[in-house]
Short mmCIF file of C-alpha atoms in Angstrom, two decimals:
data_model
loop_
_atom_site.label_atom_id
_atom_site.label_comp_id
_atom_site.label_asym_id
_atom_site.label_seq_id
_atom_site.Cartn_x
_atom_site.Cartn_y
_atom_site.Cartn_z
CA MET A 1 -8.83 -46.77 -29.28
CA ILE A 2 -12.99 -46.37 -28.36
CA HIS A 3 -12.82 -49.19 -25.87
CA ASN A 4 -9.62 -47.66 -23.91
CA PHE A 5 -11.87 -44.44 -24.30
CA ARG A 6 -15.17 -46.40 -22.28
CA LYS A 7 -12.83 -47.72 -20.03
CA ARG A 8 -11.77 -44.41 -18.94
CA ILE A 9 -15.23 -42.97 -18.29
CA ASP A 10 -16.51 -43.14 -15.17
CA PHE A 11 -19.83 -44.82 -15.58
CA THR A 12 -20.90 -44.36 -11.66
CA ALA A 13 -19.53 -40.36 -11.82
CA LEU A 14 -21.85 -40.40 -15.09
CA LYS A 15 -24.79 -41.56 -13.12
CA LEU A 16 -24.55 -39.53 -10.44
CA ALA A 17 -24.20 -36.26 -12.87
CA PHE A 18 -27.42 -37.28 -14.75
CA LYS A 19 -29.32 -37.82 -11.23
CA THR A 20 -27.58 -34.19 -10.21
CA THR A 21 -28.47 -32.57 -13.79
CA ILE A 22 -31.93 -33.59 -13.70
CA PRO A 23 -33.73 -30.83 -12.89
CA VAL A 24 -31.20 -28.32 -15.55
CA LEU A 25 -32.12 -31.07 -17.55
CA PHE A 26 -35.97 -29.49 -17.84
CA GLY A 27 -35.36 -25.89 -17.68
CA TYR A 28 -33.22 -26.21 -20.19
CA LEU A 29 -35.15 -27.72 -22.33
CA ALA A 30 -37.82 -25.67 -22.05
CA ILE A 31 -36.15 -22.14 -22.08
CA GLY A 32 -34.06 -23.48 -25.17
CA LEU A 33 -36.83 -24.54 -27.36
CA ALA A 34 -38.49 -21.09 -26.32
CA PHE A 35 -34.85 -20.33 -27.88
CA GLY A 36 -34.87 -22.06 -31.11
CA LEU A 37 -38.66 -20.63 -31.68
CA LEU A 38 -37.55 -17.04 -31.16
CA LEU A 39 -34.32 -17.53 -33.54
CA GLN A 40 -36.54 -19.23 -36.16
CA ASN A 41 -39.64 -16.78 -36.08
CA ALA A 42 -37.08 -14.48 -36.73
CA GLY A 43 -35.73 -15.81 -40.50
CA TYR A 44 -32.51 -18.01 -38.58
CA SER A 45 -32.28 -21.84 -39.21
CA TRP A 46 -31.18 -24.28 -36.77
CA THR A 47 -27.71 -24.37 -37.45
CA VAL A 48 -27.91 -20.80 -36.39
CA ALA A 49 -29.23 -22.00 -33.10
CA LEU A 50 -26.54 -25.54 -32.89
CA LEU A 51 -23.28 -23.04 -33.38
CA MET A 52 -24.53 -20.36 -30.58
CA SER A 53 -25.24 -23.02 -28.30
CA ALA A 54 -22.44 -25.00 -28.47
CA PHE A 55 -20.27 -21.99 -28.38
CA ILE A 56 -21.34 -19.28 -27.19
CA TYR A 57 -23.53 -21.46 -24.20
CA ALA A 58 -25.44 -18.39 -22.41
CA GLY A 59 -29.34 -17.99 -21.93
CA ALA A 60 -29.65 -14.46 -21.31
CA GLY A 61 -27.18 -13.13 -24.03
CA GLN A 62 -28.36 -15.35 -26.92
CA TYR A 63 -32.17 -14.06 -26.17
CA LEU A 64 -30.63 -10.34 -26.72
CA ALA A 65 -28.74 -11.10 -29.47
CA VAL A 66 -32.02 -12.75 -31.20
CA ASN A 67 -32.63 -8.78 -31.24
CA LEU A 68 -29.64 -7.78 -32.12
CA PHE A 69 -29.92 -9.67 -34.98
CA ALA A 70 -32.85 -8.29 -35.92
CA ASN A 71 -32.23 -4.61 -35.32
CA ASN A 72 -28.93 -5.14 -37.22
CA ALA A 73 -26.71 -4.23 -34.15
CA GLY A 74 -23.28 -2.98 -34.90
CA LEU A 75 -20.70 -5.48 -34.09
CA LEU A 76 -19.16 -2.95 -31.33
CA GLU A 77 -22.96 -3.24 -29.57
CA VAL A 78 -23.48 -6.95 -29.63
CA ALA A 79 -19.89 -7.21 -27.98
CA THR A 80 -20.57 -4.39 -25.14
CA ILE A 81 -24.15 -5.81 -24.51
CA ILE A 82 -22.71 -9.29 -24.37
CA PHE A 83 -19.84 -7.87 -22.26
CA LEU A 84 -22.21 -6.80 -19.49
CA VAL A 85 -25.11 -9.15 -19.22
CA ASN A 86 -22.01 -11.66 -18.81
CA PHE A 87 -19.82 -9.59 -16.35
CA ARG A 88 -21.00 -11.86 -13.58
CA HIS A 89 -19.23 -14.60 -15.05
CA MET A 90 -16.20 -12.94 -13.61
CA ILE A 91 -16.56 -13.47 -10.56
CA TYR A 92 -17.90 -17.26 -10.69
CA GLY A 93 -14.34 -18.63 -11.17
CA LEU A 94 -13.34 -17.21 -8.04
CA SER A 95 -15.66 -19.98 -6.00
CA LEU A 96 -13.95 -22.26 -7.91
CA PHE A 97 -9.91 -22.77 -8.19
CA ASP A 98 -9.72 -25.60 -6.18
CA LYS A 99 -12.72 -28.00 -7.83
CA PHE A 100 -11.46 -27.21 -11.41
CA ASN A 101 -7.30 -27.89 -10.70
CA LEU A 102 -8.49 -31.32 -9.62
CA THR A 103 -10.11 -31.18 -13.27
CA LYS A 104 -7.15 -31.06 -15.05
CA ARG A 105 -7.16 -31.57 -18.93
CA LEU A 106 -11.09 -30.59 -18.44
CA LYS A 107 -10.22 -27.55 -17.15
CA PRO A 108 -10.42 -25.18 -20.21
CA TYR A 109 -14.09 -26.67 -20.31
CA MET A 110 -14.95 -26.65 -16.92
CA ILE A 111 -14.74 -22.61 -17.65
CA PHE A 112 -16.07 -22.65 -20.72
CA SER A 113 -18.68 -24.25 -19.65
CA LEU A 114 -19.34 -22.02 -16.56
CA THR A 115 -22.87 -20.94 -16.57
CA ASP A 116 -25.32 -20.06 -14.17
CA GLU A 117 -26.76 -23.58 -13.50
CA THR A 118 -23.36 -25.02 -13.55
CA TYR A 119 -21.78 -22.53 -11.25
CA ALA A 120 -24.86 -23.42 -8.61
CA LEU A 121 -24.39 -27.18 -8.47
CA LEU A 122 -21.01 -26.78 -8.35
CA THR A 123 -20.60 -25.03 -5.23
CA SER A 124 -23.32 -26.17 -3.49
CA LEU A 125 -23.26 -30.14 -3.78
CA THR A 126 -21.31 -32.51 -1.61
CA GLU A 127 -20.18 -35.27 -3.25
CA PRO A 128 -20.19 -38.61 -2.12
CA ALA A 129 -16.64 -39.52 -0.46
CA GLN A 130 -16.13 -42.62 -3.16
CA ILE A 131 -17.26 -40.32 -6.29
CA ASN A 132 -14.44 -39.62 -9.01
CA LYS A 133 -14.77 -35.56 -8.38
CA PRO A 134 -13.06 -34.69 -11.24
CA GLN A 135 -15.11 -36.61 -14.11
CA TYR A 136 -18.42 -36.15 -11.50
CA TYR A 137 -17.70 -32.48 -12.36
CA PHE A 138 -17.09 -33.15 -15.91
CA PHE A 139 -20.47 -34.65 -16.74
CA ILE A 140 -22.29 -32.16 -14.28
CA ALA A 141 -21.01 -28.90 -17.12
CA PHE A 142 -21.24 -31.74 -20.07
CA LEU A 143 -24.52 -32.95 -19.59
CA ASN A 144 -26.10 -29.50 -18.90
CA HIS A 145 -24.57 -28.16 -21.97
CA CYS A 146 -25.59 -30.79 -23.96
CA TYR A 147 -29.37 -30.37 -22.48
CA TRP A 148 -29.07 -27.12 -24.02
CA ILE A 149 -27.70 -27.26 -27.53
CA ILE A 150 -30.05 -30.62 -27.48
CA GLY A 151 -33.54 -27.93 -26.65
CA SER A 152 -32.59 -25.04 -28.54
CA VAL A 153 -32.20 -26.77 -31.86
CA LEU A 154 -35.58 -28.71 -31.30
CA GLY A 155 -36.83 -25.43 -30.62
CA ALA A 156 -35.71 -24.03 -34.19
CA VAL A 157 -36.47 -27.00 -36.41
CA ALA A 158 -39.51 -28.18 -34.39
CA GLY A 159 -40.51 -25.87 -32.30
CA SER A 160 -44.20 -24.47 -34.26
CA PHE A 161 -44.57 -28.15 -34.20
CA ILE A 162 -44.40 -29.66 -30.93
CA THR A 163 -48.45 -28.93 -29.48
CA MET A 164 -47.66 -29.66 -25.48
CA ASP A 165 -47.98 -27.07 -23.64
CA THR A 166 -44.71 -25.91 -21.84
CA LYS A 167 -45.30 -22.81 -20.35
CA GLY A 168 -44.12 -22.81 -17.08
CA LEU A 169 -41.53 -25.32 -17.08
CA ASP A 170 -38.46 -23.39 -16.72
CA PHE A 171 -40.21 -22.42 -13.27
CA ALA A 172 -37.79 -26.32 -12.77
CA LEU A 173 -34.73 -23.65 -12.54
CA THR A 174 -36.14 -20.83 -10.62
CA ALA A 175 -36.92 -24.36 -8.20
CA LEU A 176 -33.86 -25.55 -8.84
CA PHE A 177 -31.73 -22.16 -7.40
CA VAL A 178 -34.39 -22.37 -4.09
CA VAL A 179 -32.97 -25.83 -3.50
CA LEU A 180 -29.55 -25.22 -3.65
CA LEU A 181 -30.32 -21.75 -1.58
CA LEU A 182 -32.16 -23.88 1.29
CA GLU A 183 -29.47 -26.42 1.15
CA GLN A 184 -26.56 -23.57 1.38
CA TYR A 185 -28.94 -21.82 3.72
CA GLN A 186 -28.50 -24.82 6.05
CA THR A 187 -24.54 -25.15 6.02
CA CYS A 188 -24.12 -21.76 6.82
CA THR A 189 -23.95 -20.18 10.38
CA THR A 190 -24.38 -16.61 9.39
CA LYS A 191 -27.51 -15.61 7.38
CA LEU A 192 -26.02 -12.58 6.02
CA PRO A 193 -25.26 -14.06 2.68
CA PHE A 194 -28.50 -14.51 1.45
CA LEU A 195 -29.96 -10.61 3.10
CA ILE A 196 -26.47 -9.17 1.04
CA GLY A 197 -27.98 -11.13 -1.90
CA GLY A 198 -31.50 -9.88 -1.82
CA PHE A 199 -30.79 -6.40 -1.09
CA CYS A 200 -28.01 -6.92 -3.92
CA ALA A 201 -30.71 -8.15 -6.52
CA LEU A 202 -34.08 -5.98 -5.04
CA VAL A 203 -32.62 -2.39 -4.89
CA PRO A 204 -31.47 -2.31 -8.74
CA LEU A 205 -34.52 -3.96 -9.72
CA ILE A 206 -36.43 -1.37 -7.85
CA VAL A 207 -34.20 1.65 -8.47
CA LEU A 208 -33.06 0.71 -12.59
CA GLY A 209 -35.47 -2.07 -13.70
CA LYS A 210 -34.55 -5.28 -15.14
CA GLU A 211 -32.24 -4.36 -17.62
CA ASN A 212 -28.87 -4.78 -16.29
CA MET A 213 -30.11 -5.89 -12.84
CA LEU A 214 -27.61 -8.72 -13.01
CA LEU A 215 -24.62 -6.18 -13.51
CA TYR A 216 -25.44 -4.09 -10.86
CA ALA A 217 -25.91 -6.97 -8.38
CA VAL A 218 -22.98 -8.59 -8.52
CA ILE A 219 -21.15 -5.63 -8.25
CA LEU A 220 -23.06 -4.42 -4.89
CA ALA A 221 -22.49 -7.54 -3.94
CA ILE A 222 -18.87 -7.42 -3.69
CA ILE A 223 -18.84 -4.55 -2.66
CA ALA A 224 -20.89 -5.18 0.62
CA LEU A 225 -19.23 -8.61 0.90
CA LEU A 226 -15.99 -5.97 1.29
CA MET A 227 -17.56 -3.79 3.82
CA LEU A 228 -18.32 -6.74 6.05
CA ARG A 229 -16.06 -8.84 5.70
CA LYS A 230 -14.75 -8.82 9.26
CA ARG A 231 -18.34 -10.12 10.32
CA ILE A 232 -19.13 -12.61 7.34
CA THR A 233 -15.29 -13.82 8.51
CA GLU A 234 -16.29 -14.49 12.47
CA ASN A 235 -19.31 -16.31 11.19
CA GLU A 236 -17.78 -19.21 8.80
CA CYS A 237 -20.13 -21.07 6.02
CA ASN A 238 -20.15 -24.56 6.18
CA MET B 1 -28.81 -8.96 -39.85
CA ASN B 2 -26.74 -10.58 -42.76
CA ALA B 3 -25.19 -13.82 -42.77
CA THR B 4 -21.58 -12.53 -42.35
CA ASN B 5 -22.57 -10.35 -39.83
CA VAL B 6 -24.59 -13.04 -38.15
CA LEU B 7 -21.43 -15.58 -38.00
CA LEU B 8 -19.23 -12.85 -36.95
CA SER B 9 -21.02 -11.42 -34.00
CA ILE B 10 -21.43 -15.39 -33.22
CA ILE B 11 -17.61 -15.60 -32.83
CA ILE B 12 -17.78 -12.22 -30.86
CA MET B 13 -20.52 -13.17 -28.36
CA ALA B 14 -18.08 -16.89 -28.02
CA LEU B 15 -15.31 -14.70 -27.62
CA ILE B 16 -16.35 -12.37 -24.88
CA THR B 17 -18.51 -14.78 -23.21
CA LEU B 18 -15.54 -17.66 -22.76
CA LEU B 19 -13.13 -14.24 -21.69
CA THR B 20 -15.29 -13.83 -18.26
CA ARG B 21 -15.52 -16.60 -17.72
CA ALA B 22 -12.01 -17.27 -18.12
CA PHE B 23 -10.77 -13.70 -16.32
CA PRO B 24 -9.97 -15.59 -12.99
CA PHE B 25 -8.35 -18.05 -14.04
CA ILE B 26 -6.04 -15.72 -16.09
CA PHE B 27 -5.83 -13.25 -13.90
CA PHE B 28 -4.59 -15.68 -11.27
CA HIS B 29 -2.72 -18.05 -13.62
CA THR B 30 0.69 -17.62 -12.14
CA ASN B 31 0.66 -16.26 -8.72
CA LYS B 32 -1.80 -17.18 -5.68
CA PRO B 33 -4.82 -14.36 -5.71
CA PRO B 34 -4.49 -12.09 -2.51
CA ALA B 35 -6.62 -13.23 0.69
CA THR B 36 -9.53 -10.25 -0.09
CA ILE B 37 -10.37 -12.20 -3.56
CA LEU B 38 -10.37 -15.89 -1.90
CA TYR B 39 -12.53 -14.28 0.88
CA ILE B 40 -14.77 -13.30 -1.85
CA GLY B 41 -14.90 -16.80 -3.86
CA LYS B 42 -15.10 -18.16 -0.72
CA HIS B 43 -18.45 -16.37 0.53
CA ILE B 44 -20.41 -15.11 -2.85
CA PRO B 45 -22.41 -18.72 -3.73
CA PRO B 46 -24.78 -17.79 -1.14
CA VAL B 47 -24.80 -14.52 -2.39
CA VAL B 48 -25.42 -15.43 -6.42
CA ILE B 49 -27.37 -18.03 -5.77
CA THR B 50 -30.14 -15.68 -3.93
CA ILE B 51 -29.20 -13.19 -6.41
CA LEU B 52 -30.27 -15.64 -9.25
CA VAL B 53 -33.34 -16.43 -7.78
CA ILE B 54 -34.35 -12.85 -7.57
CA TYR B 55 -33.47 -13.03 -11.17
CA CYS B 56 -35.56 -15.48 -12.68
CA LEU B 57 -38.97 -13.86 -10.91
CA LYS B 58 -37.78 -10.46 -12.21
CA ASP B 59 -40.63 -10.67 -14.91
CA VAL B 60 -43.50 -11.53 -12.07
CA ASN B 61 -45.81 -8.65 -12.65
CA LEU B 62 -47.25 -8.40 -9.20
CA THR B 63 -49.38 -4.76 -10.42
CA ALA B 64 -52.08 -7.07 -11.80
CA ALA B 65 -53.92 -10.21 -11.14
CA PRO B 66 -53.42 -12.64 -9.41
CA TYR B 67 -50.50 -10.48 -8.11
CA GLY B 68 -47.52 -12.98 -8.11
CA ALA B 69 -49.86 -15.46 -6.50
CA ASN B 70 -48.65 -17.83 -8.73
CA GLU B 71 -45.12 -18.03 -8.13
CA LEU B 72 -46.08 -17.61 -4.60
CA ILE B 73 -47.84 -20.38 -3.91
CA ALA B 74 -44.95 -22.44 -6.33
CA LEU B 75 -41.83 -21.17 -3.86
CA LEU B 76 -43.67 -22.00 -0.73
CA THR B 77 -44.57 -25.22 -2.22
CA VAL B 78 -40.79 -25.73 -3.28
CA VAL B 79 -39.43 -24.62 0.68
CA LEU B 80 -42.42 -26.32 2.17
CA LEU B 81 -41.77 -29.76 0.20
CA HIS B 82 -38.13 -29.59 1.33
CA ARG B 83 -38.26 -29.26 4.84
CA TRP B 84 -40.39 -32.27 4.44
CA ARG B 85 -38.52 -34.86 2.18
CA ARG B 86 -35.36 -33.17 1.76
CA ASN B 87 -35.34 -34.26 -1.36
CA PRO B 88 -34.59 -32.14 -4.73
CA PHE B 89 -36.88 -34.05 -7.01
CA ILE B 90 -39.16 -34.27 -5.20
CA SER B 91 -39.25 -30.46 -3.84
CA ILE B 92 -38.07 -28.91 -7.71
CA PHE B 93 -41.05 -31.20 -9.63
CA GLY B 94 -43.52 -31.05 -7.24
CA ALA B 95 -43.36 -27.15 -7.48
CA THR B 96 -43.45 -26.77 -11.06
CA ILE B 97 -46.02 -29.06 -11.92
CA LEU B 98 -47.91 -27.42 -9.44
CA TYR B 99 -47.04 -24.15 -11.27
CA MET B 100 -47.85 -24.90 -14.91
CA PHE B 101 -50.95 -26.15 -13.82
CA LEU B 102 -51.31 -22.90 -12.05
CA ILE B 103 -50.14 -20.47 -14.84
CA GLN B 104 -52.15 -22.79 -17.70
CA THR B 105 -54.93 -23.42 -16.05
CA SER B 106 -55.42 -19.69 -14.36
CA PRO B 107 -57.77 -20.71 -11.45
CA LEU B 108 -56.34 -17.66 -9.66
CA SER B 109 -57.10 -15.14 -12.24
CA TYR B 110 -60.38 -14.18 -10.32
CA LEU B 111 -58.17 -12.61 -7.80
#
């Protein structure tokens, strides 16, 4: 049985997925470690970190959860806050119908593991022609999930013993988004989506502050895209 | 929060997060999504990635020294390295190592 399973793994796809996700490895280790340490300081064991990172798998939401635990928040409040902070995920799937259909029985896992970083990678990359696409997509999602679990559990178990200064390592994720942005910038004939993104992120940030910024940004982005539909479809991306 | 409530909270958070991610797939499971939805799906990735870049930088303090100079230098490094070699590793790790050096040793704190 093990032999059979190993034969079905496409190691070329796995290797390429690992290469693609190395920036996420460093970024997730850094913010995962910080999350685990935060949870440990709040008085929870590493099993809570493991459960959260394995089954919730949402960075911003998990950080907020530590505060909710500490403040003894009601379950309705927990539900509302996690919905608001993850609202943006509702539109991520819209860009991935075709890619996820290729993954067949792995599709439920692909949907479960759709974080910001996995979304940004899956919508930006151009995969080599010969690659086993479904496995490549799956391993990107799966490896990212592993990095996040490892980082957060490590932080909860050993966070206080790690003497290496990881401050600033999370910039790897910012840099990854910037690189993906530059790549998309080159393939788009219209630069309008980038202007919309900048506008929709800065307005709520300046007017309303950091809290719920992503929520308002995504709603504004949908409105802006609908209003500028004619101009955008005249100058297609890709 | 006691252990039971923590466990319940984790289950609730896991379910709601999954539901937000599954929403388009549940909603458009049986019928083909309308053209407007497909249009948004096709054109929103660059918009979202731009928003995520700004989100990553939301905690930068522009009102106190060094006025975001560390982040600005690191961002310029990503862009310049990427235009020069177009190798994601060089761009991402070059800029990250420089950024870690900048904020851990604060050479720009006199600004």
